[in-house]
Coordinates of N, CA and C in Angstrom, one line a residue:
E1 N 199.6 78.2 135.1 CA 198.8 77.0 135.5 C 198.8 76.9 137.1
E2 N 199.9 77.2 137.7 CA 199.9 77.1 139.2 C 199.0 78.1 139.8
I3 N 198.8 79.3 139.2 CA 197.9 80.3 139.7 C 196.5 79.8 139.6
Q4 N 196.2 79.1 138.4 CA 194.8 78.6 138.3 C 194.5 77.6 139.4
I5 N 195.5 76.7 139.7 CA 195.3 75.7 140.7 C 195.0 76.4 142.1
I6 N 195.8 77.4 142.4 CA 195.6 78.1 143.7 C 194.2 78.8 143.7
A7 N 193.9 79.5 142.6 CA 192.6 80.2 142.5 C 191.4 79.3 142.5
N8 N 191.5 78.1 141.9 CA 190.4 77.2 141.9 C 190.3 76.4 143.2
G9 N 191.3 76.4 144.0 CA 191.3 75.7 145.3 C 190.4 76.3 146.3
T10 N 191.0 76.7 147.4 CA 190.2 77.2 148.6 C 189.5 78.5 148.2
L11 N 190.0 79.3 147.2 CA 189.4 80.5 146.9 C 188.2 80.3 146.0
E12 N 188.0 79.1 145.4 CA 186.9 78.7 144.6 C 186.6 79.6 143.4
Y13 N 187.6 80.0 142.8 CA 187.4 80.8 141.6 C 187.2 79.8 140.4
T14 N 186.3 80.2 139.5 CA 186.2 79.6 138.2 C 186.8 80.6 137.2
E15 N 187.0 80.3 136.0 CA 187.5 81.2 135.0 C 186.6 82.4 134.9
D16 N 185.3 82.1 134.8 CA 184.2 83.1 134.7 C 184.2 84.1 135.9
K17 N 184.3 83.6 137.1 CA 184.3 84.4 138.3 C 185.5 85.2 138.4
W18 N 186.7 84.6 138.0 CA 187.9 85.3 138.0 C 187.9 86.5 137.1
N19 N 187.4 86.4 135.9 CA 187.4 87.4 134.9 C 186.3 88.4 135.1
N20 N 185.3 88.2 135.9 CA 184.2 89.1 136.1 C 184.3 89.6 137.6
L21 N 185.0 90.7 137.7 CA 185.3 91.2 139.0 C 184.0 91.4 139.9
G22 N 184.1 91.0 141.1 CA 183.0 91.2 142.1 C 182.0 90.1 142.0
S23 N 182.2 89.0 141.2 CA 181.2 88.0 141.0 C 181.4 86.8 141.9
A24 N 182.6 86.7 142.5 CA 182.9 85.5 143.3 C 182.5 85.8 144.8
K25 N 181.8 84.8 145.4 CA 181.4 85.0 146.8 C 182.5 85.4 147.7
I26 N 183.7 84.8 147.5 CA 184.8 85.1 148.4 C 185.2 86.6 148.4
E27 N 184.9 87.3 147.3 CA 185.2 88.7 147.2 C 184.4 89.6 148.2
T28 N 183.4 89.0 148.8 CA 182.6 89.7 149.8 C 183.1 89.6 151.2
L29 N 184.1 88.7 151.3 CA 184.7 88.4 152.6 C 185.9 89.3 152.9
G30 N 186.0 89.8 154.1 CA 187.2 90.5 154.5 C 188.3 89.5 154.8
W31 N 189.6 90.0 154.9 CA 190.7 89.1 155.1 C 190.5 88.3 156.4
D32 N 190.1 89.0 157.4 CA 189.9 88.3 158.7 C 188.8 87.2 158.7
E33 N 188.0 87.2 157.7 CA 186.9 86.2 157.5 C 187.4 85.0 156.7
L34 N 188.6 85.1 156.1 CA 189.1 84.0 155.3 C 189.7 83.0 156.3
T35 N 189.7 81.7 155.9 CA 190.4 80.7 156.7 C 191.9 80.9 156.6
D36 N 192.7 80.2 157.4 CA 194.1 80.3 157.3 C 194.6 79.8 155.9
E37 N 194.0 78.8 155.4 CA 194.4 78.2 154.1 C 194.0 79.2 153.0
Q38 N 192.9 79.8 153.1 CA 192.5 80.8 152.1 C 193.4 82.0 152.1
Q39 N 193.8 82.4 153.3 CA 194.8 83.5 153.4 C 196.1 83.1 152.8
S40 N 196.5 81.9 153.1 CA 197.8 81.5 152.5 C 197.7 81.4 151.0
D41 N 196.6 81.0 150.4 CA 196.5 80.9 149.0 C 196.4 82.4 148.4
A42 N 195.7 83.3 149.1 CA 195.7 84.7 148.7 C 197.1 85.3 148.7
V43 N 197.9 85.0 149.7 CA 199.3 85.5 149.7 C 200.0 84.9 148.5
D44 N 199.8 83.7 148.2 CA 200.5 83.1 147.0 C 200.1 83.8 145.7
L45 N 198.9 84.4 145.7 CA 198.5 85.2 144.5 C 198.9 86.6 144.6
G46 N 199.6 87.0 145.7 CA 200.2 88.4 145.8 C 199.3 89.3 146.7
F47 N 198.3 88.8 147.4 CA 197.5 89.6 148.2 C 197.9 89.5 149.7
Y48 N 197.6 90.5 150.4 CA 197.8 90.5 151.9 C 196.6 91.3 152.4
K49 N 196.5 91.4 153.7 CA 195.3 92.0 154.4 C 194.8 93.3 153.7
K50 N 195.8 94.2 153.6 CA 195.5 95.5 153.1 C 194.9 95.5 151.6
T51 N 195.6 94.7 150.8 CA 195.1 94.7 149.4 C 193.9 93.8 149.2
W52 N 193.7 92.8 150.0 CA 192.5 92.0 149.9 C 191.3 92.8 150.3
D53 N 191.4 93.4 151.5 CA 190.2 94.2 152.0 C 189.9 95.4 151.1
C54 N 190.9 95.9 150.5 CA 190.6 97.1 149.6 C 190.1 96.6 148.2
F55 N 190.8 95.7 147.5 CA 190.5 95.3 146.2 C 189.3 94.3 146.1
H56 N 189.2 93.5 147.0 CA 188.1 92.5 146.9 C 186.8 92.9 147.6
S57 N 186.9 93.2 148.9 CA 185.6 93.6 149.6 C 185.4 95.1 149.7
H58 N 186.3 95.9 149.3 CA 186.2 97.3 149.3 C 185.7 97.8 150.7
Y59 N 186.2 97.1 151.7 CA 185.9 97.4 153.1 C 184.5 97.1 153.5
R60 N 183.7 96.5 152.7 CA 182.3 96.3 153.0 C 182.1 95.3 154.1
S61 N 183.2 94.5 154.4 CA 183.1 93.5 155.5 C 183.3 94.2 156.8
Y62 N 183.7 95.4 156.8 CA 184.0 96.2 158.0 C 182.7 96.8 158.6
D63 N 182.6 96.9 159.9 CA 181.6 97.7 160.5 C 181.9 99.2 160.3
W64 N 181.0 100.0 160.2 CA 181.2 101.5 160.0 C 182.2 102.0 161.0
N65 N 182.1 101.6 162.3 CA 183.0 102.2 163.3 C 184.5 101.6 163.2
E66 N 184.6 100.5 162.4 CA 186.0 100.0 162.1 C 186.7 100.8 161.0
L67 N 186.0 101.5 160.2 CA 186.6 102.3 159.2 C 187.3 103.5 159.8
S68 N 188.4 103.9 159.2 CA 189.0 105.1 159.7 C 188.2 106.3 159.3
T69 N 188.4 107.5 159.9 CA 187.7 108.7 159.7 C 187.8 109.0 158.2
S70 N 188.9 108.9 157.6 CA 189.1 109.3 156.2 C 188.3 108.3 155.3
Q71 N 188.3 107.0 155.7 CA 187.5 106.0 154.9 C 186.0 106.3 155.0
Q72 N 185.6 106.7 156.2 CA 184.2 107.1 156.4 C 183.8 108.3 155.5
D73 N 184.8 109.3 155.4 CA 184.6 110.5 154.6 C 184.5 110.1 153.1
I74 N 185.3 109.1 152.7 CA 185.3 108.7 151.3 C 184.0 108.0 151.0
F75 N 183.6 107.1 151.9 CA 182.3 106.5 151.6 C 181.1 107.4 151.7
R76 N 181.2 108.4 152.5 CA 180.1 109.5 152.5 C 180.0 110.2 151.2
L77 N 181.2 110.5 150.6 CA 181.2 111.1 149.3 C 180.6 110.2 148.2
L78 N 180.6 108.9 148.4 CA 180.0 108.0 147.5 C 178.6 107.7 147.8
G79 N 178.1 108.4 148.9 CA 176.7 108.3 149.2 C 176.3 107.4 150.4
W80 N 177.3 106.8 151.0 CA 177.0 106.0 152.1 C 176.8 106.8 153.4
S81 N 176.2 106.3 154.4 CA 176.0 106.9 155.7 C 176.2 105.8 156.7
E82 N 176.3 106.2 157.9 CA 176.4 105.2 159.0 C 175.2 104.3 159.1
S83 N 174.0 104.9 158.8 CA 172.8 104.1 158.8 C 172.6 103.2 157.6
K84 N 173.1 103.7 156.4 CA 173.0 102.8 155.2 C 173.9 101.7 155.2
W85 N 175.1 101.9 155.8 CA 176.2 100.9 155.7 C 175.8 99.5 156.2
P86 N 175.3 99.4 157.4 CA 175.0 98.0 157.9 C 173.8 97.4 157.2
N87 N 173.0 98.2 156.6 CA 171.8 97.6 155.9 C 172.0 97.4 154.4
N88 N 173.2 97.6 153.9 CA 173.5 97.5 152.5 C 172.6 98.2 151.6
E89 N 172.2 99.4 152.0 CA 171.4 100.3 151.2 C 172.3 101.0 150.2
T90 N 172.5 100.4 149.1 CA 173.5 100.9 148.1 C 173.1 102.3 147.6
P91 N 174.1 103.2 147.7 CA 173.8 104.6 147.2 C 173.6 104.6 145.7
S92 N 173.0 105.7 145.2 CA 172.7 105.8 143.8 C 173.9 105.9 143.0
S93 N 175.0 106.4 143.6 CA 176.3 106.6 142.8 C 176.7 105.2 142.2
Y94 N 176.4 104.1 142.9 CA 176.8 102.8 142.5 C 176.0 102.3 141.3
E95 N 175.0 103.0 140.9 CA 174.2 102.7 139.7 C 174.7 103.3 138.5
K96 N 175.7 104.3 138.7 CA 176.3 105.0 137.5 C 177.4 104.1 136.9
Q97 N 177.7 104.4 135.7 CA 178.9 103.8 135.1 C 180.0 104.8 135.5
W98 N 181.3 104.2 135.4 CA 182.4 105.0 135.8 C 182.5 106.4 135.1
D99 N 182.2 106.4 133.8 CA 182.4 107.7 133.1 C 181.2 108.7 133.5
Q100 N 180.2 108.2 134.2 CA 179.2 109.1 134.7 C 179.5 109.7 136.1
L101 N 180.5 109.1 136.7 CA 180.9 109.7 138.0 C 181.6 111.0 137.9
S102 N 181.5 111.8 138.9 CA 182.3 113.1 138.8 C 183.7 112.7 139.1
T103 N 184.6 113.7 138.8 CA 186.0 113.5 139.0 C 186.3 113.2 140.5
T104 N 185.6 113.9 141.4 CA 185.7 113.7 142.8 C 185.3 112.3 143.2
E105 N 184.1 111.8 142.7 CA 183.6 110.5 142.9 C 184.6 109.4 142.5
Q106 N 185.2 109.6 141.3 CA 186.2 108.7 140.8 C 187.4 108.6 141.7
S107 N 187.9 109.8 142.1 CA 189.1 109.9 143.0 C 188.8 109.2 144.3
V108 N 187.7 109.4 145.0 CA 187.4 108.8 146.2 C 187.2 107.3 146.0
A109 N 186.5 106.9 144.9 CA 186.3 105.5 144.6 C 187.7 104.8 144.5
N110 N 188.6 105.5 143.8 CA 190.0 104.9 143.7 C 190.6 104.6 145.1
A111 N 190.3 105.5 146.0 CA 190.9 105.3 147.4 C 190.4 104.0 148.1
V112 N 189.3 103.5 147.7 CA 188.8 102.3 148.2 C 188.8 101.2 147.1
C113 N 189.8 101.3 146.2 CA 190.1 100.3 145.2 C 189.1 100.0 144.2
Y114 N 188.3 101.0 143.9 CA 187.4 100.9 142.7 C 188.1 101.7 141.6
F115 N 188.0 101.1 140.4 CA 188.6 101.6 139.2 C 187.6 101.3 138.1
E116 N 187.8 101.9 136.9 CA 186.8 101.7 135.9 C 186.4 100.3 135.6
H117 N 187.4 99.4 135.6 CA 187.2 98.0 135.2 C 186.3 97.3 136.3
N118 N 186.6 97.5 137.6 CA 185.8 96.8 138.6 C 184.5 97.6 138.9
W119 N 184.5 98.9 138.8 CA 183.3 99.7 139.1 C 182.2 99.3 138.1
D120 N 182.6 99.2 136.8 CA 181.7 98.8 135.7 C 181.5 97.3 135.6
R121 N 182.2 96.5 136.4 CA 182.1 95.1 136.4 C 182.5 94.5 135.0
S122 N 183.5 95.1 134.5 CA 184.0 94.7 133.1 C 184.5 93.2 133.2
D123 N 184.3 92.5 132.1 CA 184.8 91.2 131.9 C 186.3 91.4 131.5
L124 N 187.2 91.0 132.4 CA 188.6 91.2 132.1 C 189.1 90.4 130.9
K125 N 188.5 89.4 130.6 CA 188.9 88.6 129.4 C 188.7 89.4 128.1
E126 N 187.7 90.3 128.1 CA 187.4 91.1 127.0 C 188.1 92.4 127.0
E127 N 188.6 92.8 128.1 CA 189.2 94.1 128.2 C 190.7 94.1 127.7
E128 N 191.1 95.2 127.1 CA 192.5 95.3 126.8 C 193.1 96.2 127.9
I129 N 194.0 95.6 128.7 CA 194.5 96.3 129.8 C 196.0 96.5 129.5
A130 N 196.4 97.8 129.6 CA 197.8 98.1 129.4 C 198.5 98.2 130.7
I131 N 199.7 97.6 130.8 CA 200.5 97.7 132.0 C 201.4 98.9 131.9
S132 N 201.3 99.7 132.8 CA 202.1 100.9 132.9 C 203.5 100.6 133.4
S133 N 204.5 101.0 132.8 CA 205.8 100.7 133.3 C 206.1 101.6 134.5
G134 N 206.9 101.1 135.4 CA 207.3 101.8 136.5 C 206.5 101.6 137.8
S135 N 205.3 101.0 137.7 CA 204.5 100.8 138.9 C 204.9 99.4 139.4
N136 N 204.6 99.2 140.7 CA 204.8 98.0 141.4 C 203.5 97.3 141.6
P137 N 203.1 96.3 140.8 CA 201.8 95.7 140.9 C 201.5 95.0 142.2
M138 N 202.5 94.6 142.9 CA 202.3 93.9 144.1 C 202.1 94.9 145.3
N139 N 202.3 96.2 145.1 CA 202.1 97.2 146.1 C 201.2 98.3 145.6
P140 N 199.9 98.1 145.6 CA 199.0 99.1 145.0 C 199.0 100.4 145.6
T141 N 199.6 100.6 146.8 CA 199.7 101.9 147.4 C 201.0 102.6 147.2
Q142 N 201.9 102.0 146.4 CA 203.1 102.6 146.1 C 202.9 104.0 145.6
G143 N 203.6 105.0 146.2 CA 203.5 106.3 145.7 C 202.3 107.0 146.2
F144 N 201.5 106.4 147.0 CA 200.2 107.0 147.5 C 200.5 107.6 148.9
D145 N 200.0 108.9 149.0 CA 200.1 109.6 150.2 C 198.7 109.8 150.7
A146 N 198.4 109.2 151.9 CA 197.0 109.3 152.4 C 196.5 110.7 152.5
S147 N 197.3 111.7 152.6 CA 196.9 113.1 152.6 C 196.3 113.5 151.3
D148 N 196.6 112.7 150.2 CA 196.0 113.1 148.9 C 194.5 113.1 148.9
I149 N 193.9 112.1 149.6 CA 192.5 112.0 149.6 C 191.9 113.1 150.5
S150 N 192.6 113.4 151.6 CA 192.1 114.5 152.4 C 192.2 115.8 151.7
D151 N 193.2 116.0 150.9 CA 193.4 117.2 150.1 C 192.3 117.3 149.0
V152 N 192.0 116.1 148.4 CA 190.9 116.1 147.4 C 189.6 116.4 148.1
L153 N 189.3 115.8 149.2 CA 188.0 116.0 149.9 C 187.9 117.5 150.3
N154 N 189.0 118.1 150.6 CA 188.9 119.5 151.1 C 189.2 120.5 150.0
G155 N 189.3 120.0 148.7 CA 189.4 120.9 147.6 C 190.8 121.5 147.4
R156 N 191.8 120.9 148.1 CA 193.1 121.5 148.0 C 194.0 120.9 146.9
K157 N 193.5 119.8 146.3 CA 194.3 119.1 145.3 C 193.5 118.7 144.1
N158 N 194.1 118.7 142.9 CA 193.4 118.2 141.8 C 193.2 116.7 141.9
S159 N 192.0 116.2 141.8 CA 191.8 114.8 142.0 C 192.2 113.9 140.8
A160 N 192.4 114.5 139.7 CA 192.8 113.7 138.5 C 194.2 113.1 138.7
N161 N 195.1 113.8 139.3 CA 196.4 113.2 139.6 C 196.3 112.0 140.5
T162 N 195.6 112.1 141.6 CA 195.4 111.0 142.5 C 194.7 109.8 141.8
S163 N 193.7 110.1 141.0 CA 193.0 109.0 140.3 C 193.9 108.2 139.4
K164 N 194.8 108.9 138.6 CA 195.7 108.3 137.7 C 196.7 107.4 138.4
R165 N 197.2 107.8 139.6 CA 198.1 107.0 140.3 C 197.5 105.7 140.7
F166 N 196.3 105.7 141.3 CA 195.6 104.5 141.8 C 195.3 103.6 140.6
T167 N 194.8 104.2 139.5 CA 194.4 103.4 138.4 C 195.5 102.6 137.8
T168 N 196.7 103.3 137.6 CA 197.8 102.6 137.1 C 198.2 101.4 137.9
C169 N 198.2 101.5 139.2 CA 198.6 100.4 140.1 C 197.6 99.3 140.0
F170 N 196.3 99.6 140.0 CA 195.3 98.5 139.9 C 195.3 97.8 138.5
I171 N 195.4 98.5 137.5 CA 195.4 97.9 136.2 C 196.6 97.0 136.0
A172 N 197.8 97.4 136.5 CA 198.9 96.6 136.5 C 198.7 95.3 137.2
L173 N 198.1 95.3 138.4 CA 197.8 94.2 139.2 C 196.8 93.3 138.5
S174 N 195.8 93.8 137.9 CA 194.7 93.0 137.2 C 195.3 92.3 136.0
A175 N 196.1 93.1 135.3 CA 196.6 92.5 134.0 C 197.6 91.3 134.3
L176 N 198.4 91.5 135.3 CA 199.4 90.4 135.6 C 198.7 89.2 136.1
V177 N 197.8 89.3 137.0 CA 197.1 88.2 137.6 C 196.2 87.6 136.5
C178 N 195.5 88.4 135.8 CA 194.5 87.9 134.8 C 195.2 87.2 133.7
M179 N 196.3 87.8 133.2 CA 197.1 87.1 132.1 C 197.6 85.8 132.5
A180 N 198.0 85.7 133.8 CA 198.6 84.5 134.3 C 197.5 83.4 134.4
F181 N 196.3 83.9 134.7 CA 195.1 82.9 134.9 C 194.6 82.4 133.6
M182 N 194.6 83.1 132.6 CA 194.0 82.7 131.3 C 194.8 81.6 130.6

């Protein structure tokens, strides 16, 4: 119940918006665009700058030149370009369902906190989400080595292993927060 109060407060979540990933206006804002009170409430829900900007806005609140080189490479593999980015010209890959994405597209999407449930905009209330033991849901990058994405991009590593590690962390986070909210 305390989580509902926080979520309904400055973050302006309704139950419907909470359960339908990407539907709340606040999810388009980057951490630095949140008020101090919204940041405090987000922290109370277990988020901080890195997790908010990745899981909520997927770095879309950043200017292209604010993205790291590896983030730019990731977004290029998803179909973005420096010219498309500021104009919100959504690449065709975003029209696909998760299972229609290539393994490489899924892996790079994972690196910017897209996973099957939020890519497909699944209703979390209707989803059966299993929590994987051994992951730390409050640290979605636990066990992540940034060189993994570089290796995937350069064909030196199997992207399936990288994808699984990201997915496990996100699903654990979604399930814990979502179960507490319902």
